[in-house]
Coordinates of C-alpha atoms in Angstrom, one line a residue:
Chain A
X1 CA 13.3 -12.4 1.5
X2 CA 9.9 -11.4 3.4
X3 CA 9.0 -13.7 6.1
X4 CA 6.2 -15.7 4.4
X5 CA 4.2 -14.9 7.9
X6 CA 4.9 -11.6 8.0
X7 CA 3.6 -11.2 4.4
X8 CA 0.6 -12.7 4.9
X9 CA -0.9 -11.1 8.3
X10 CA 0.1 -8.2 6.4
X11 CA -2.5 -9.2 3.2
X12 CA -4.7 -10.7 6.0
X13 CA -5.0 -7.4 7.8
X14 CA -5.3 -5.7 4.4
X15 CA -7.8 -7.7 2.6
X16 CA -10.1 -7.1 6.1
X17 CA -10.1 -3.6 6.2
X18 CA -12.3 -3.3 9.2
X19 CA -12.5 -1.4 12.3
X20 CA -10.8 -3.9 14.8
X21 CA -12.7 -2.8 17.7
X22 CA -9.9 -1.8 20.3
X23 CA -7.0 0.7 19.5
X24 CA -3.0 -0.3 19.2
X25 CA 0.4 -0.7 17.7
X26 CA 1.7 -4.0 17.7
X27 CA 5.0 -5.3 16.1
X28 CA 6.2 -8.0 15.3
X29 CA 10.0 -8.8 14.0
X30 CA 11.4 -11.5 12.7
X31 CA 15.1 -12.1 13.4
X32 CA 18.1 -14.3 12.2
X33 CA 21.2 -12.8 13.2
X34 CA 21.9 -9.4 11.4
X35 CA 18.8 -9.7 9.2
X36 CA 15.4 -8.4 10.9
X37 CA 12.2 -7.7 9.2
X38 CA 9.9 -5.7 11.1
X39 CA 6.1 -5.7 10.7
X40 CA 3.7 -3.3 11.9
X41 CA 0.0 -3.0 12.2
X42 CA -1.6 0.0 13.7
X43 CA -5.2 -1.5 15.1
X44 CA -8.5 0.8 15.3
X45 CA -10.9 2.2 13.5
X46 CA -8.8 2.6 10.6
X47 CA -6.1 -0.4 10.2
X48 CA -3.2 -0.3 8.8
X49 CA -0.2 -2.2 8.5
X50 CA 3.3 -2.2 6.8
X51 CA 7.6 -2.7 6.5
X52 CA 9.8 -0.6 8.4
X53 CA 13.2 0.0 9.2
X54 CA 12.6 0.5 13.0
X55 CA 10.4 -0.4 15.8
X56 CA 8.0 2.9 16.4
X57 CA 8.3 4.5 20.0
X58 CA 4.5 4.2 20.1
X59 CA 4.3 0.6 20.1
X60 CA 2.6 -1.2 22.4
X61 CA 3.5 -5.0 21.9
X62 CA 6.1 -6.4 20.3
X63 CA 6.8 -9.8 19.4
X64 CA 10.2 -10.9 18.0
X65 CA 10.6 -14.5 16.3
X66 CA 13.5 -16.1 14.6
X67 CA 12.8 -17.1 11.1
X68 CA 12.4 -21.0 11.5
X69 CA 10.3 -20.1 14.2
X70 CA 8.2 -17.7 12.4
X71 CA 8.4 -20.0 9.3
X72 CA 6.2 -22.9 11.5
X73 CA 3.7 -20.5 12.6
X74 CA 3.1 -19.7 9.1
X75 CA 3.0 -23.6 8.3
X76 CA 1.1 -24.4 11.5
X77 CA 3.8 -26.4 13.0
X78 CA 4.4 -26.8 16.3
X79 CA 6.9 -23.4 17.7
X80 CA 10.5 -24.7 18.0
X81 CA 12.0 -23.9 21.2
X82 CA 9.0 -21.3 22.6
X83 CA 11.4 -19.7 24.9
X84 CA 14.0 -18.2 22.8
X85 CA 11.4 -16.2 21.1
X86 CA 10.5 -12.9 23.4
X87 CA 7.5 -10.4 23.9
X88 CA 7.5 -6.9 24.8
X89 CA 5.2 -4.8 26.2
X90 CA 1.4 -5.6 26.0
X91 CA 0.7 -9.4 26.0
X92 CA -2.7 -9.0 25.7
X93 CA -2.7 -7.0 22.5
X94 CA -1.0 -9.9 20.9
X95 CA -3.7 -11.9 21.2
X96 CA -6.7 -9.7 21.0
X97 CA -5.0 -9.1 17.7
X98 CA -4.9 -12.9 16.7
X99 CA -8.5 -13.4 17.9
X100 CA -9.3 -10.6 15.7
X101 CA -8.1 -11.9 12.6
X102 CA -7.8 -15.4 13.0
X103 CA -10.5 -16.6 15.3
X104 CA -9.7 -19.0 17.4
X105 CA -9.9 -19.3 21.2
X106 CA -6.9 -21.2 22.8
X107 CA -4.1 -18.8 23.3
X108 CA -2.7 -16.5 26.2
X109 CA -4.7 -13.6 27.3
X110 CA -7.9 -13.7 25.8
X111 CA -9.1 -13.9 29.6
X112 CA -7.9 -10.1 29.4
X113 CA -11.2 -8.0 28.4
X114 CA -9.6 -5.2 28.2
X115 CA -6.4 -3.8 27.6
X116 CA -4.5 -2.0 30.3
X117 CA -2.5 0.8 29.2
Chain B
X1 CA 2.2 11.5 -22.1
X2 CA 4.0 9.7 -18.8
X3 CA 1.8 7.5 -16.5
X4 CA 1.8 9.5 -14.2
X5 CA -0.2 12.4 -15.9
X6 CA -2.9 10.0 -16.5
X7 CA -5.3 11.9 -14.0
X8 CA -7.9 11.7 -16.9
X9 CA -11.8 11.4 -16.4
X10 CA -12.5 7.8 -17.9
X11 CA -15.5 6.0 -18.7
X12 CA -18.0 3.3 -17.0
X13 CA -18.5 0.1 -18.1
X14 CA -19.4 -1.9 -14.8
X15 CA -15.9 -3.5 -15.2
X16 CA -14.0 -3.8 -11.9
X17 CA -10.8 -5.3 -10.7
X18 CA -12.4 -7.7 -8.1
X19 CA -14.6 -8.8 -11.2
X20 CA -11.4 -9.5 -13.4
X21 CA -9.5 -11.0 -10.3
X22 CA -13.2 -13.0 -10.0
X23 CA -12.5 -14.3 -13.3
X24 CA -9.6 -15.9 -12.5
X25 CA -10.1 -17.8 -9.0
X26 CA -7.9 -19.7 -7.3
X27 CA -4.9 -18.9 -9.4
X28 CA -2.3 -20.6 -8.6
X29 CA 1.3 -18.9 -9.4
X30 CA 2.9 -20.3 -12.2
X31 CA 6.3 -20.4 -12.6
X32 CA 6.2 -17.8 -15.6
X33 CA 5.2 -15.4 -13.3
X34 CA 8.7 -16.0 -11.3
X35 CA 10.4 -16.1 -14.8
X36 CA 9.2 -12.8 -15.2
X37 CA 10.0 -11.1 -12.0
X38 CA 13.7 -12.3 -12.8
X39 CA 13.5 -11.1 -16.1
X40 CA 12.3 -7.5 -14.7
X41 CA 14.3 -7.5 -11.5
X42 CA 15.2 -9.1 -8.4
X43 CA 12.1 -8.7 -6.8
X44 CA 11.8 -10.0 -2.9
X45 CA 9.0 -11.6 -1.5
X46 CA 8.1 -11.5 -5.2
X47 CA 4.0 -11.7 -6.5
X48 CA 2.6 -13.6 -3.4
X49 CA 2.3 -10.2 -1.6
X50 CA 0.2 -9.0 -4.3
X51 CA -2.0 -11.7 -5.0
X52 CA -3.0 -12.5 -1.2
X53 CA -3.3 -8.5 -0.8
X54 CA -5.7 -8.1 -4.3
X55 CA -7.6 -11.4 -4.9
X56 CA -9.8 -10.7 -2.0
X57 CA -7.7 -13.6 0.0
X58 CA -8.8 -15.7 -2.7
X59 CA -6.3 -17.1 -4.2
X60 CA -3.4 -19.9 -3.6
X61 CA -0.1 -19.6 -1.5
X62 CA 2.3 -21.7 -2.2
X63 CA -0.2 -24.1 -3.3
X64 CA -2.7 -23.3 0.0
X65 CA -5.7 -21.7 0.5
X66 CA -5.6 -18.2 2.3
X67 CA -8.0 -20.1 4.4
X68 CA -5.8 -22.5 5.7
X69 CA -3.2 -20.3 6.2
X70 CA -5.2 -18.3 8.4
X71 CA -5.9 -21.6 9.8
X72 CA -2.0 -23.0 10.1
X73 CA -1.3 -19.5 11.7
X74 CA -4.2 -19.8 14.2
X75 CA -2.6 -23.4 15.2
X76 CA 0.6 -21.9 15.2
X77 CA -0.3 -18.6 17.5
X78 CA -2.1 -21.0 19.7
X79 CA 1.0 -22.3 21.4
X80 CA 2.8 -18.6 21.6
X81 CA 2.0 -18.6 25.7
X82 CA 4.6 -20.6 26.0
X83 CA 6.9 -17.3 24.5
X84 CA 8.0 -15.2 27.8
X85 CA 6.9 -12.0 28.4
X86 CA 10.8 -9.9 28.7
X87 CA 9.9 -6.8 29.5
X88 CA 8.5 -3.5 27.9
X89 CA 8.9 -2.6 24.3
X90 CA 11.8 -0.5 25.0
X91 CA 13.5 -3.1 26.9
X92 CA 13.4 -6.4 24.8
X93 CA 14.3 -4.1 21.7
X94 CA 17.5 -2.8 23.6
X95 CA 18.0 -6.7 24.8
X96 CA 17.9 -8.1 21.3
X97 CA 19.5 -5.1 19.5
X98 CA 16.4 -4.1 17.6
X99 CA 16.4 -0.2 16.7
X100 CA 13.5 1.9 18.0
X101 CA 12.9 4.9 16.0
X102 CA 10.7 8.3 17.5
X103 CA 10.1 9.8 14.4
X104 CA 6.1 10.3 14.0
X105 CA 6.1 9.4 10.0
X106 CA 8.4 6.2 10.0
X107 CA 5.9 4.5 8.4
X108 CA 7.5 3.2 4.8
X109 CA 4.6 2.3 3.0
X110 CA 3.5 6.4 3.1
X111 CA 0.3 6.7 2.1
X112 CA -1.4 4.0 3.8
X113 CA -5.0 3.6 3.9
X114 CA -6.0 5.1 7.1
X115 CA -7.4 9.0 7.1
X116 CA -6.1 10.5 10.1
X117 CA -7.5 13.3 11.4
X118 CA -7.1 16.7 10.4
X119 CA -4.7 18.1 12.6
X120 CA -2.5 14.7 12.4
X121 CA -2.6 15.6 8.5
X122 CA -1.3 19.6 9.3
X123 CA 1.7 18.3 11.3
X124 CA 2.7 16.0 8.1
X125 CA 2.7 18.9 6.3
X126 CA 4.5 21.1 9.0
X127 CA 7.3 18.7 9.3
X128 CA 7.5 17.9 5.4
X129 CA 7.5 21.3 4.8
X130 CA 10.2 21.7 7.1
X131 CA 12.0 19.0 6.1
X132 CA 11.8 19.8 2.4
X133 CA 13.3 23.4 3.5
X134 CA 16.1 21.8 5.0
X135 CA 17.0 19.3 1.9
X136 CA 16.6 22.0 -0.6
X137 CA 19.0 24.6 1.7
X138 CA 21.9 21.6 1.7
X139 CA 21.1 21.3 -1.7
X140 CA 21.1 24.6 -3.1
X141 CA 18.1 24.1 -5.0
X142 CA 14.9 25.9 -5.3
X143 CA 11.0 25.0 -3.6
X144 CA 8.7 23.8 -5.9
X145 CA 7.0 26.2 -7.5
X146 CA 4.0 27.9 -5.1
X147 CA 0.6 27.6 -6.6
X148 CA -1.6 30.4 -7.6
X149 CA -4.5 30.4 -5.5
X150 CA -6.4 33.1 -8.2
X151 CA -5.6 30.7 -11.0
X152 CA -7.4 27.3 -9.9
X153 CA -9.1 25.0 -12.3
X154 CA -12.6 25.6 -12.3
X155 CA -14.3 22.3 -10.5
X156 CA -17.8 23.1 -10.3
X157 CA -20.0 21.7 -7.2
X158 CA -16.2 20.9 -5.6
X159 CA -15.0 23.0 -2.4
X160 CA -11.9 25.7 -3.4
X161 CA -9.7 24.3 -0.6
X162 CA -10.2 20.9 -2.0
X163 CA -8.9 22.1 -5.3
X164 CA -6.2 23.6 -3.6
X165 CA -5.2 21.3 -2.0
X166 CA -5.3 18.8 -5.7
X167 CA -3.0 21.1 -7.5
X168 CA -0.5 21.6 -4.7
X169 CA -0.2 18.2 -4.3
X170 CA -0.6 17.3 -8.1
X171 CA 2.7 20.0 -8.6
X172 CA 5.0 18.6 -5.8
X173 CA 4.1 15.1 -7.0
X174 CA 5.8 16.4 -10.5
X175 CA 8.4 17.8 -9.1
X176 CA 9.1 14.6 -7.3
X177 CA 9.2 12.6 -10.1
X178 CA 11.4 14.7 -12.1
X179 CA 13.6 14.7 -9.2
X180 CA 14.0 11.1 -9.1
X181 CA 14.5 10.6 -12.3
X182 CA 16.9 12.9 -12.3
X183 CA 18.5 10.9 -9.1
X184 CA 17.9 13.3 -6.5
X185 CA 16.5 10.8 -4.4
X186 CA 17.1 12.4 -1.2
X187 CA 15.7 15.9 -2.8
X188 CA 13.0 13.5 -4.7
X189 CA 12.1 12.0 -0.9
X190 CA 11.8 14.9 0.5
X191 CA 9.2 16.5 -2.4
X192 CA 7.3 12.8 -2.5
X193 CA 7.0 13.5 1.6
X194 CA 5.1 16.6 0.8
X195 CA 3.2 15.4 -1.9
X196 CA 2.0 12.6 0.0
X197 CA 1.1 14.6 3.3
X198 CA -1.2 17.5 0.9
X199 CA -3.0 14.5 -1.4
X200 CA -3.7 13.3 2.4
X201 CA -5.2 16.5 3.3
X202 CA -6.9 16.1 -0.4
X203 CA -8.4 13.0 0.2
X204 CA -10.0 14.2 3.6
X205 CA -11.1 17.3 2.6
X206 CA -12.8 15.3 -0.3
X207 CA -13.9 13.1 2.1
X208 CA -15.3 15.1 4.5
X209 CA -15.7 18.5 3.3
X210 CA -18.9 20.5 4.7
X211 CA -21.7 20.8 2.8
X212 CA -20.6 18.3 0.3
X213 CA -19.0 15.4 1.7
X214 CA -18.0 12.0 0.4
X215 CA -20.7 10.6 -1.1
X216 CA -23.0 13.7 -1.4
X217 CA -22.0 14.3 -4.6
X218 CA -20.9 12.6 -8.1
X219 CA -18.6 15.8 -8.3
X220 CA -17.3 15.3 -5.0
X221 CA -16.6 11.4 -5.0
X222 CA -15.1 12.0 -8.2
X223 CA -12.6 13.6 -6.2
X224 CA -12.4 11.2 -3.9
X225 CA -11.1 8.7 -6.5
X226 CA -8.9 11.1 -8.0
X227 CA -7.3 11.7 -4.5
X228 CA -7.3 8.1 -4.1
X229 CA -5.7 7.4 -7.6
X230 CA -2.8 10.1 -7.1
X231 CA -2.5 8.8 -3.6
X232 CA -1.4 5.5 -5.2
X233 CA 0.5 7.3 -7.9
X234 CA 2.6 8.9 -4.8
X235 CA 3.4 5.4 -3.4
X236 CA 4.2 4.1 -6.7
X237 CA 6.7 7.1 -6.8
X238 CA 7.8 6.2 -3.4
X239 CA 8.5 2.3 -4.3
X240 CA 10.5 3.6 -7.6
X241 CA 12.6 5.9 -5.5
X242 CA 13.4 2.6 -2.9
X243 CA 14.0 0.4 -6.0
X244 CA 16.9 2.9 -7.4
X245 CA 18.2 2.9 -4.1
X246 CA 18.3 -1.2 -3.8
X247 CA 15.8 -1.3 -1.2
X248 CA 14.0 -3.9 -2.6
X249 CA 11.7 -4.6 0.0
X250 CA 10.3 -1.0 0.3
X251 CA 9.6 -1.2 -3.3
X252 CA 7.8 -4.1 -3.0
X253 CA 5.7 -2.6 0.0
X254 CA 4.9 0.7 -1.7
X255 CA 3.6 -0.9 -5.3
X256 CA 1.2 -3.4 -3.1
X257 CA 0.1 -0.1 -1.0
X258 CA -0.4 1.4 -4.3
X259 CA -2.4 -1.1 -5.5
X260 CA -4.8 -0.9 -2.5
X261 CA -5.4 2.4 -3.3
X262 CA -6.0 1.9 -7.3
X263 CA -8.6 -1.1 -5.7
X264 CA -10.3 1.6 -3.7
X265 CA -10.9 3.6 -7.3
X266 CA -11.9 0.6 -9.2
X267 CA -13.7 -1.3 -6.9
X268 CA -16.5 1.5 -6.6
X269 CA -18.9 3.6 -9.6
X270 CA -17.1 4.4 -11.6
X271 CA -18.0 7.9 -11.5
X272 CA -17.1 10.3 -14.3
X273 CA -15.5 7.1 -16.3
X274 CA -12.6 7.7 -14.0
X275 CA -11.6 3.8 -13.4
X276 CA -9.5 3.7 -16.8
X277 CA -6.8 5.8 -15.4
X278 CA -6.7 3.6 -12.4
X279 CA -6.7 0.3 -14.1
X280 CA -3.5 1.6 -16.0
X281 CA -1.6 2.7 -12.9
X282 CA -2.2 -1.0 -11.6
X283 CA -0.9 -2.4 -14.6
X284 CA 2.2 -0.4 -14.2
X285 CA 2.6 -2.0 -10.4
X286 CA 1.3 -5.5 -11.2
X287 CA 4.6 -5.1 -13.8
X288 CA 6.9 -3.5 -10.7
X289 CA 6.2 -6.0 -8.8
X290 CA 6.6 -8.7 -11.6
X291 CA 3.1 -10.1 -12.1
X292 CA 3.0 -9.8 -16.1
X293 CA -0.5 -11.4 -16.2
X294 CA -2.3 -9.6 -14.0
X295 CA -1.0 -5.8 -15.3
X296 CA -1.9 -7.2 -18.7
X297 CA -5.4 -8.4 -17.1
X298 CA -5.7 -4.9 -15.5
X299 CA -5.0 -3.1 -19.4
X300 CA -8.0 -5.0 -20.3
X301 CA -9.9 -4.2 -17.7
X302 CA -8.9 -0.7 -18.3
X303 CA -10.1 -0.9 -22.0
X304 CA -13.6 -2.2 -20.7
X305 CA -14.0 0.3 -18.2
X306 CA -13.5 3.4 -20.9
X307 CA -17.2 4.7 -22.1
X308 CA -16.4 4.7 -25.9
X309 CA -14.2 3.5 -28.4
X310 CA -12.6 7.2 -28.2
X311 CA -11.6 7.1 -24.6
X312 CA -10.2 3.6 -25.0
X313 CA -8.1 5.0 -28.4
X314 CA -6.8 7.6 -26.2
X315 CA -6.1 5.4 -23.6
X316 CA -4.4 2.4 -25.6
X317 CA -2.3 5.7 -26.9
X318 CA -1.5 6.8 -23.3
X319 CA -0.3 2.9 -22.5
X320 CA 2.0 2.5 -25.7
X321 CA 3.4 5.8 -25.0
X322 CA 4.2 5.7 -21.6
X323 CA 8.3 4.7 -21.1
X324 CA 8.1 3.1 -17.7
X325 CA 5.2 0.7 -19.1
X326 CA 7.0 0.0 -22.2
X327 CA 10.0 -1.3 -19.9
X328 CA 7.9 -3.1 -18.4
X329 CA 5.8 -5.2 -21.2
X330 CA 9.1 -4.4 -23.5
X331 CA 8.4 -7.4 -26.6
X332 CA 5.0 -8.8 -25.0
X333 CA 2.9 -9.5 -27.1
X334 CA -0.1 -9.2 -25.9
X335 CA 0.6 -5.6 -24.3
X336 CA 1.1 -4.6 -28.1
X337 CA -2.3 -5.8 -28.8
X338 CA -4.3 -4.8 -26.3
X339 CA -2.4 -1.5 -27.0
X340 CA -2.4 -1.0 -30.3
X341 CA -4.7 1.3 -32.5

């Protein structure tokens, strides 16, 4: 079963269609045990995201979840247990990304302008 | 006549999918709609995927707005600094056991919206092509047939090589299909590859072409759609050939990536009263992915879009004829009237 989150930054990121304004692959996985869905958007001038079997050598952030933890981000819930989740990579493309598409102005790195790569 | 030959010219009516989808605001899923998808098949993930991708982020979610689901995940990413930072990609992948792959095309939903640049769009080909070689030498079986060059269909104010490129892709896309429904689906993979990478090259050439361009011309943006439409008509090939294999989630992702593209065709003019051909190839995905209502909303949309009671005759023929819609709609009712003659 698709992670209801995963499904709908995937129609989110669709329905926008827009340049993003800064370039990237991002993933983000969701987890429980054996079971793994992996989500990936490809930000730019030309969006994209979709389903795949395999995290792309090219990425440059990755974010893995487990499903009840991925479940309450979807439902706005407060994260269970923050530290057994785990980023990879760039931070700060996370959350340009999240600023991007859903506007808001609390989390992590928004203090980074730029991305470093 | 199969869907998939429905690469027809069609006719204007001002009728458009976001108008239909309009129409309809706010709908909430029903459970018929789930009823349905059992009915058709085990579809994952079932219709939500498609109605949050095609209602313009309209519509309900499990009773919410898209709104305050971008809102809920906006509270929820707010307190991701708390999630420690483990590394590099290739480091918390190897920690937590996640593969990494290094091929260029992993990308399942093929065909995505994006047009990469030309020489991105040559080294699909390259490596389809080569990959194709390779499936049809363990195989034993021929290449597609080559396309004659001196034989193209006339397409007057259209470029050659954008013609070219049209029919090669249009014949590997048949090929394709007949090899998947014959169940070489690793042979059938291998040809969609190849289709998909030359109706890429199609749809930028179309899109870009010098001296024409994409919106230069009513000739050359009705090439545009076409490319778009068969684009879709790849991924919906794509999606079939996951679902025979019981990758149920791929097949889910290829008939919503489809659908984007059969949006992009009857969202715009509909130029040359192409949108018809378009509104049926939705209705075949809306049905893949188990949404009943909404094919059977696109079939009328297609009958509104259709310049003259002719076109929608021909049409309404094309839908009752075609075997994978008729599996689909098998005994609904209203498919057989909005289908009949």
């Amino acid at each position: 079963m698709l992670s209801d989150l995963l499904l709908a930054l995937d129609a989110i990121l669709a329905a926008d269609g827009k340049s993003t304004g800064f370039d990237g692959r991002l993933v983000i996985c969701v987890k429980d045990g054996a079971l793994r869905e992996i989500w990936s958007a490809r930000l730019g001038e030309r969006p994209w995201s979709g389903f795949l079997t395999a995290i792309p050598e090219d990425t440059d952030a990755l974010m893995v979840l487990d499903g009840v933890q991925a479940q309450a981000i979807a439902e706005g819930r407060p994260l269970p247990d923050p530290s057994a989740a785990a980023i990879g990579g760039d931070r700060s493309l996370l959350a340009r990304f999240f600023k991007r598409y859903f506007a808001f102005s609390n989390w992590l790195d928004i203090r980074a302008g730029g991305r470093q790569k | 006549m199969k869907l998939t030959s429905l690469d027809i010219s069609t006719a204007h009516s001002g009728s458009r999918l976001d108008e239909a989808i309009a129409r309809h605001p706010g709908m909430p899923l029903q459970p018929t709609h789930a009823a349905h998808a059992v009915e058709l098949a085990p579809i994952e993930g079932d219709v939500r995927t498609n109605v949050i991708k095609n209602l313009g982020l309209g519509s309900l979610v499990d009773g919410r707005s898209v709104s305050q689901i971008k809102r809920a995940i906006a509270e929820g990413v707010s307190q991701l600094d708390a999630v420690p930072v483990l590394g590099s990609v290739a480091e918390v992948a190897a920690k937590l056991g996640l593969p990494i792959s290094s091929q260029a095309m992993i990308d399942r939903a093929r065909g995505d919206a994006s047009n990469p640049p030309a020489a991105e769009i040559e080294a699909r080909i390259a490596q389809a092509t080569e990959a194709l070689g390779a499936v049809t030498a363990k195989l034993g079986t021929g290449q597609p047939p080559a396309i004659d060059t001196a034989k193209l269909p006339e397409a007057p104010g259209v470029a050659k090589e954008v013609v070219e490129q049209r029919e090669i892709a249009w014949s590997l896309y048949q090929t394709a299909k007949g090899s998947l429904q014959a169940g070489l689906h690793e042979l059938a993979e291998a040809q969609l590859e190849l289709a998909a990478a030359h109706n890429l090259k199609y749809f930028n050439l179309a899109m870009t072409h010098d001296g024409f361009g994409a919106y230069g011309t009513d000739a050359t943006r009705l090439e545009v759609m076409r490319s778009q439409n068969r684009m879709g008509m790849v991924v919906h090939q794509f999606g079939l050939l996951a679902n025979a294999r019981g990758d149920q989630q791929s097949h889910v992702s290829s008939q919503i990536k489809a659908l984007r593209w059969y949006s992009d065709v009857t969202s715009g003019k509909n130029i040359d009263h192409y949108q018809p051909a378009a509104f049926l190839n939705s209705a075949c995905a809306y049905a893949q992915l188990g949404d009943l209502d909404r094919g059977l909303t696109a079939l009328s949309d297609m009958l509104s879009a259709c310049k003259d009671d002719k076109q929608r005759s021909t049409m309404k023929k094309v839908a009752r004829e075609d075997a994978e819609l008729l599996g689909l709609y098998q005994g609904h009712e209203r498919f057989v009237r909005l289908t009949a003659e």
